[in-house]
mmCIF file of C-alpha atoms in Angstrom:
data_model
loop_
_atom_site.group_PDB
_atom_site.id
_atom_site.type_symbol
_atom_site.label_atom_id
_atom_site.label_comp_id
_atom_site.label_asym_id
_atom_site.label_seq_id
_atom_site.Cartn_x
_atom_site.Cartn_y
_atom_site.Cartn_z
ATOM 1 C CA UNK L 1 40.262 -66.440 -156.618
ATOM 2 C CA UNK L 2 38.203 -66.735 -159.827
ATOM 3 C CA UNK L 3 36.445 -70.107 -160.081
ATOM 4 C CA UNK L 4 35.683 -69.679 -163.804
ATOM 5 C CA UNK L 5 37.991 -70.140 -166.768
ATOM 6 C CA UNK L 6 35.574 -68.221 -169.021
ATOM 7 C CA UNK L 7 33.114 -65.514 -168.033
ATOM 8 C CA UNK L 8 30.880 -63.934 -170.692
ATOM 9 C CA UNK L 9 28.586 -61.013 -169.854
ATOM 10 C CA UNK L 10 26.054 -59.412 -172.214
ATOM 11 C CA UNK L 11 28.047 -60.369 -175.301
ATOM 12 C CA UNK L 12 26.690 -58.674 -178.402
ATOM 13 C CA UNK L 13 27.669 -58.986 -182.059
ATOM 14 C CA UNK L 14 25.671 -57.781 -185.059
ATOM 15 C CA UNK L 15 26.071 -59.013 -188.613
ATOM 16 C CA UNK L 16 23.900 -58.155 -191.622
ATOM 17 C CA UNK L 17 21.655 -61.192 -191.161
ATOM 18 C CA UNK L 18 22.406 -62.359 -187.615
ATOM 19 C CA UNK L 19 22.625 -60.930 -184.100
ATOM 20 C CA UNK L 20 24.298 -62.533 -181.103
ATOM 21 C CA UNK L 21 21.975 -60.968 -178.592
ATOM 22 C CA UNK L 22 23.506 -60.065 -175.207
ATOM 23 C CA UNK L 23 24.396 -63.607 -174.123
ATOM 24 C CA UNK L 24 25.918 -64.390 -170.716
ATOM 25 C CA UNK L 25 27.394 -67.620 -169.340
ATOM 26 C CA UNK L 26 30.396 -69.024 -167.484
ATOM 27 C CA UNK L 27 32.700 -72.034 -167.818
ATOM 28 C CA UNK L 28 33.714 -73.171 -164.309
ATOM 29 C CA UNK L 29 37.026 -74.802 -163.529
ATOM 30 C CA UNK L 30 36.951 -78.593 -163.402
ATOM 31 C CA UNK L 31 33.880 -78.862 -165.631
ATOM 32 C CA UNK L 32 32.859 -79.808 -169.163
ATOM 33 C CA UNK L 33 30.258 -77.424 -170.554
ATOM 34 C CA UNK L 34 28.303 -78.453 -173.634
ATOM 35 C CA UNK L 35 27.232 -75.717 -176.045
ATOM 36 C CA UNK L 36 24.436 -76.930 -178.297
ATOM 37 C CA UNK L 37 22.268 -75.433 -180.985
ATOM 38 C CA UNK L 38 21.353 -75.839 -184.622
ATOM 39 C CA UNK L 39 23.756 -74.800 -187.372
ATOM 40 C CA UNK L 40 23.683 -71.007 -187.561
ATOM 41 C CA UNK L 41 22.531 -70.558 -183.955
ATOM 42 C CA UNK L 42 25.673 -68.641 -182.977
ATOM 43 C CA UNK L 43 27.966 -71.329 -181.552
ATOM 44 C CA UNK L 44 30.950 -70.676 -183.817
ATOM 45 C CA UNK L 45 30.452 -66.910 -183.603
ATOM 46 C CA UNK L 46 30.602 -67.107 -179.805
ATOM 47 C CA UNK L 47 33.767 -69.206 -179.892
ATOM 48 C CA UNK L 48 35.448 -66.878 -182.387
ATOM 49 C CA UNK L 49 34.582 -63.906 -180.173
ATOM 50 C CA UNK L 50 36.093 -65.619 -177.118
ATOM 51 C CA UNK L 51 39.253 -66.323 -179.124
ATOM 52 C CA UNK L 52 39.298 -62.698 -180.356
ATOM 53 C CA UNK L 53 39.196 -63.890 -183.967
ATOM 54 C CA UNK L 54 36.357 -61.439 -184.519
ATOM 55 C CA UNK L 55 35.659 -58.251 -182.557
ATOM 56 C CA UNK L 56 32.660 -57.940 -180.272
ATOM 57 C CA UNK L 57 30.258 -55.013 -180.543
ATOM 58 C CA UNK L 58 29.422 -55.035 -176.852
ATOM 59 C CA UNK L 59 29.718 -56.909 -173.590
ATOM 60 C CA UNK L 60 32.588 -58.470 -171.682
ATOM 61 C CA UNK L 61 34.678 -61.627 -172.100
ATOM 62 C CA UNK L 62 37.129 -62.761 -169.448
ATOM 63 C CA UNK L 63 39.437 -65.762 -169.808
ATOM 64 C CA UNK L 64 41.290 -66.908 -166.667
ATOM 65 C CA UNK L 65 40.046 -63.764 -164.939
ATOM 66 C CA UNK L 66 41.582 -61.357 -167.446
ATOM 67 C CA UNK L 67 40.470 -59.653 -170.647
ATOM 68 C CA UNK L 68 40.277 -62.134 -173.511
ATOM 69 C CA UNK L 69 42.291 -59.883 -175.836
ATOM 70 C CA UNK L 70 45.474 -60.371 -173.808
ATOM 71 C CA UNK L 71 47.847 -62.489 -175.889
ATOM 72 C CA UNK L 72 49.159 -64.341 -172.834
ATOM 73 C CA UNK L 73 45.851 -66.162 -172.268
ATOM 74 C CA UNK L 74 46.185 -67.999 -175.596
ATOM 75 C CA UNK L 75 49.180 -69.939 -174.298
ATOM 76 C CA UNK L 76 46.788 -71.709 -171.912
ATOM 77 C CA UNK L 77 44.042 -72.480 -174.444
ATOM 78 C CA UNK L 78 43.832 -75.501 -176.743
ATOM 79 C CA UNK L 79 41.456 -75.075 -179.691
ATOM 80 C CA UNK L 80 40.010 -77.669 -182.065
ATOM 81 C CA UNK L 81 37.683 -76.899 -184.972
ATOM 82 C CA UNK L 82 35.664 -79.348 -187.070
ATOM 83 C CA UNK L 83 38.315 -79.442 -189.813
ATOM 84 C CA UNK L 84 42.031 -80.125 -189.509
ATOM 85 C CA UNK L 85 43.875 -76.856 -190.204
ATOM 86 C CA UNK L 86 47.209 -78.413 -191.178
ATOM 87 C CA UNK L 87 48.237 -78.785 -194.832
ATOM 88 C CA UNK L 88 48.013 -82.287 -196.310
ATOM 89 C CA UNK L 89 51.717 -82.348 -197.255
ATOM 90 C CA UNK L 90 52.803 -82.107 -193.598
ATOM 91 C CA UNK L 91 53.612 -85.097 -191.424
ATOM 92 C CA UNK L 92 52.894 -85.305 -187.698
ATOM 93 C CA UNK L 93 56.609 -84.807 -187.039
ATOM 94 C CA UNK L 94 56.628 -81.654 -189.222
ATOM 95 C CA UNK L 95 53.723 -80.259 -187.222
ATOM 96 C CA UNK L 96 55.374 -81.068 -183.913
ATOM 97 C CA UNK L 97 58.496 -79.122 -184.918
ATOM 98 C CA UNK L 98 56.398 -76.095 -185.881
ATOM 99 C CA UNK L 99 54.220 -76.068 -182.763
ATOM 100 C CA UNK L 100 57.148 -76.607 -180.416
ATOM 101 C CA UNK L 101 58.363 -73.163 -181.548
ATOM 102 C CA UNK L 102 54.938 -71.568 -181.142
ATOM 103 C CA UNK L 103 54.144 -72.658 -177.571
ATOM 104 C CA UNK L 104 56.536 -72.008 -174.700
ATOM 105 C CA UNK L 105 55.038 -74.883 -172.722
ATOM 106 C CA UNK L 106 55.074 -77.437 -175.572
ATOM 107 C CA UNK L 107 55.652 -80.957 -174.184
ATOM 108 C CA UNK L 108 57.216 -83.227 -176.824
ATOM 109 C CA UNK L 109 57.078 -86.248 -174.518
ATOM 110 C CA UNK L 110 53.334 -85.806 -174.014
ATOM 111 C CA UNK L 111 52.819 -85.308 -177.758
ATOM 112 C CA UNK L 112 54.546 -88.588 -178.561
ATOM 113 C CA UNK L 113 52.673 -90.401 -175.782
ATOM 114 C CA UNK L 114 49.372 -89.328 -177.335
ATOM 115 C CA UNK L 115 50.618 -90.322 -180.796
ATOM 116 C CA UNK L 116 51.382 -93.822 -179.513
ATOM 117 C CA UNK L 117 48.100 -94.056 -177.636
ATOM 118 C CA UNK L 118 46.097 -93.272 -180.773
ATOM 119 C CA UNK L 119 48.439 -95.269 -183.043
ATOM 120 C CA UNK L 120 49.053 -92.370 -185.423
ATOM 121 C CA UNK L 121 52.000 -92.520 -187.841
ATOM 122 C CA UNK L 122 54.765 -89.952 -187.397
ATOM 123 C CA UNK L 123 56.081 -89.767 -190.961
ATOM 124 C CA UNK L 124 53.053 -90.143 -193.229
ATOM 125 C CA UNK L 125 51.593 -87.083 -194.920
ATOM 126 C CA UNK L 126 48.270 -85.893 -193.563
ATOM 127 C CA UNK L 127 46.750 -86.360 -197.001
ATOM 128 C CA UNK L 128 46.765 -90.103 -196.309
ATOM 129 C CA UNK L 129 44.968 -89.717 -192.943
ATOM 130 C CA UNK L 130 41.272 -90.483 -192.451
ATOM 131 C CA UNK L 131 39.011 -87.771 -190.997
ATOM 132 C CA UNK L 132 39.158 -89.525 -187.632
ATOM 133 C CA UNK L 133 42.971 -89.646 -187.682
ATOM 134 C CA UNK L 134 43.147 -85.947 -188.571
ATOM 135 C CA UNK L 135 40.799 -85.049 -185.734
ATOM 136 C CA UNK L 136 42.819 -87.103 -183.245
ATOM 137 C CA UNK L 137 45.966 -85.291 -184.383
ATOM 138 C CA UNK L 138 44.258 -81.895 -184.024
ATOM 139 C CA UNK L 139 43.234 -82.752 -180.469
ATOM 140 C CA UNK L 140 46.723 -84.037 -179.610
ATOM 141 C CA UNK L 141 48.186 -80.753 -180.875
ATOM 142 C CA UNK L 142 45.670 -78.792 -178.799
ATOM 143 C CA UNK L 143 46.614 -80.700 -175.646
ATOM 144 C CA UNK L 144 50.390 -81.115 -175.995
ATOM 145 C CA UNK L 145 51.191 -77.607 -174.748
ATOM 146 C CA UNK L 146 49.346 -78.444 -171.504
ATOM 147 C CA UNK L 147 46.507 -75.896 -171.708
ATOM 148 C CA UNK L 148 44.091 -75.182 -168.867
ATOM 149 C CA UNK L 149 41.146 -74.753 -171.213
ATOM 150 C CA UNK L 150 40.022 -76.742 -174.257
ATOM 151 C CA UNK L 151 37.632 -75.087 -176.710
ATOM 152 C CA UNK L 152 36.119 -77.472 -179.236
ATOM 153 C CA UNK L 153 33.899 -76.390 -182.116
ATOM 154 C CA UNK L 154 32.053 -79.410 -183.577
ATOM 155 C CA UNK L 155 35.198 -81.503 -183.058
ATOM 156 C CA UNK L 156 33.358 -84.857 -183.157
ATOM 157 C CA UNK L 157 31.179 -84.120 -186.189
ATOM 158 C CA UNK L 158 31.385 -86.762 -188.926
ATOM 159 C CA UNK L 159 33.418 -89.237 -186.862
ATOM 160 C CA UNK L 160 32.426 -92.845 -186.318
ATOM 161 C CA UNK L 161 31.158 -93.756 -182.819
ATOM 162 C CA UNK L 162 34.326 -95.626 -181.777
ATOM 163 C CA UNK L 163 36.568 -92.644 -182.579
ATOM 164 C CA UNK L 164 34.105 -90.266 -180.886
ATOM 165 C CA UNK L 165 34.167 -92.336 -177.698
ATOM 166 C CA UNK L 166 37.992 -92.388 -177.661
ATOM 167 C CA UNK L 167 38.045 -88.601 -177.942
ATOM 168 C CA UNK L 168 35.353 -88.099 -175.299
ATOM 169 C CA UNK L 169 37.339 -90.283 -172.883
ATOM 170 C CA UNK L 170 40.338 -88.004 -173.411
ATOM 171 C CA UNK L 171 38.272 -84.946 -172.449
ATOM 172 C CA UNK L 172 37.095 -86.679 -169.270
ATOM 173 C CA UNK L 173 40.719 -87.416 -168.361
ATOM 174 C CA UNK L 174 41.662 -83.790 -169.049
ATOM 175 C CA UNK L 175 39.292 -82.388 -166.425
ATOM 176 C CA UNK L 176 40.586 -84.655 -163.669
ATOM 177 C CA UNK L 177 42.812 -81.645 -163.041
ATOM 178 C CA UNK L 178 40.337 -79.317 -161.349
ATOM 179 C CA UNK L 179 41.978 -76.220 -162.846
ATOM 180 C CA UNK L 180 41.000 -77.413 -166.331
ATOM 181 C CA UNK L 181 37.778 -76.830 -168.281
ATOM 182 C CA UNK L 182 36.307 -77.988 -171.582
ATOM 183 C CA UNK L 183 33.919 -75.835 -173.652
ATOM 184 C CA UNK L 184 32.450 -78.250 -176.160
ATOM 185 C CA UNK L 185 30.249 -77.014 -179.013
ATOM 186 C CA UNK L 186 28.263 -79.669 -180.867
ATOM 187 C CA UNK L 187 24.930 -80.412 -182.455
ATOM 188 C CA UNK L 188 25.401 -84.121 -181.553
ATOM 189 C CA UNK L 189 23.404 -84.151 -178.335
ATOM 190 C CA UNK L 190 24.399 -87.728 -177.448
ATOM 191 C CA UNK L 191 28.057 -86.636 -177.133
ATOM 192 C CA UNK L 192 27.066 -83.749 -174.875
ATOM 193 C CA UNK L 193 24.903 -86.029 -172.723
ATOM 194 C CA UNK L 194 27.785 -88.471 -172.232
ATOM 195 C CA UNK L 195 30.311 -86.033 -170.810
ATOM 196 C CA UNK L 196 28.899 -82.570 -170.034
ATOM 197 C CA UNK L 197 28.435 -81.316 -166.476
ATOM 198 C CA UNK L 198 26.447 -78.335 -167.734
ATOM 199 C CA UNK L 199 24.597 -77.598 -170.959
ATOM 200 C CA UNK L 200 23.974 -74.256 -172.668
ATOM 201 C CA UNK L 201 21.416 -74.165 -175.496
ATOM 202 C CA UNK L 202 21.637 -71.327 -177.998
ATOM 203 C CA UNK L 203 18.938 -70.602 -180.588
ATOM 204 C CA UNK L 204 18.981 -67.761 -183.117
ATOM 205 C CA UNK L 205 21.647 -65.863 -181.199
ATOM 206 C CA UNK L 206 20.009 -66.129 -177.784
ATOM 207 C CA UNK L 207 20.664 -68.488 -174.894
ATOM 208 C CA UNK L 208 17.323 -70.135 -174.160
ATOM 209 C CA UNK L 209 18.378 -72.855 -171.708
ATOM 210 C CA UNK L 210 21.196 -73.344 -169.235
ATOM 211 C CA UNK L 211 21.505 -76.200 -166.741
#
């Protein structure tokens, strides 16, 4: 049985002004892995390659022990980027109706439990939400279809410390299920230090430290 939710081997991607240079790493089950590096180091490129949003030029990516291009793996992944991707005219209830049709395993009860926990309004347009409220909603949406893997790209950037701590606590709860993993990209090293079991440091497209 595979003990990793992500396995990356010799991943290579060349752009005009940047090369992701044959990087390899793994994300074990039951662990939070922090992915740190300066802006432009290759963090977002790596995440987009794992999600098959951009095509790799070489190497191998496995998610849940299978090729990352298989559509079925996406059902078990929750993804959060540094900006909320929902239009400002939507309400949380609008979004819930949309996502419940997208994900077979969508759990409306869990969604509403998280909404109550974070005291988010159901019927206000997102345009009236603060950045912290929008990020909480994005994370709720990523978790309400009960994924096995959370991938977070700078999800705590620009949030006040209280909101960041609330979100970090949620990630720690998530991995109490030992089948779950969190892959957490950030340049806020204090957040990584608080919750990560392992740390990967990327610099100019190369992994230079892993512990």
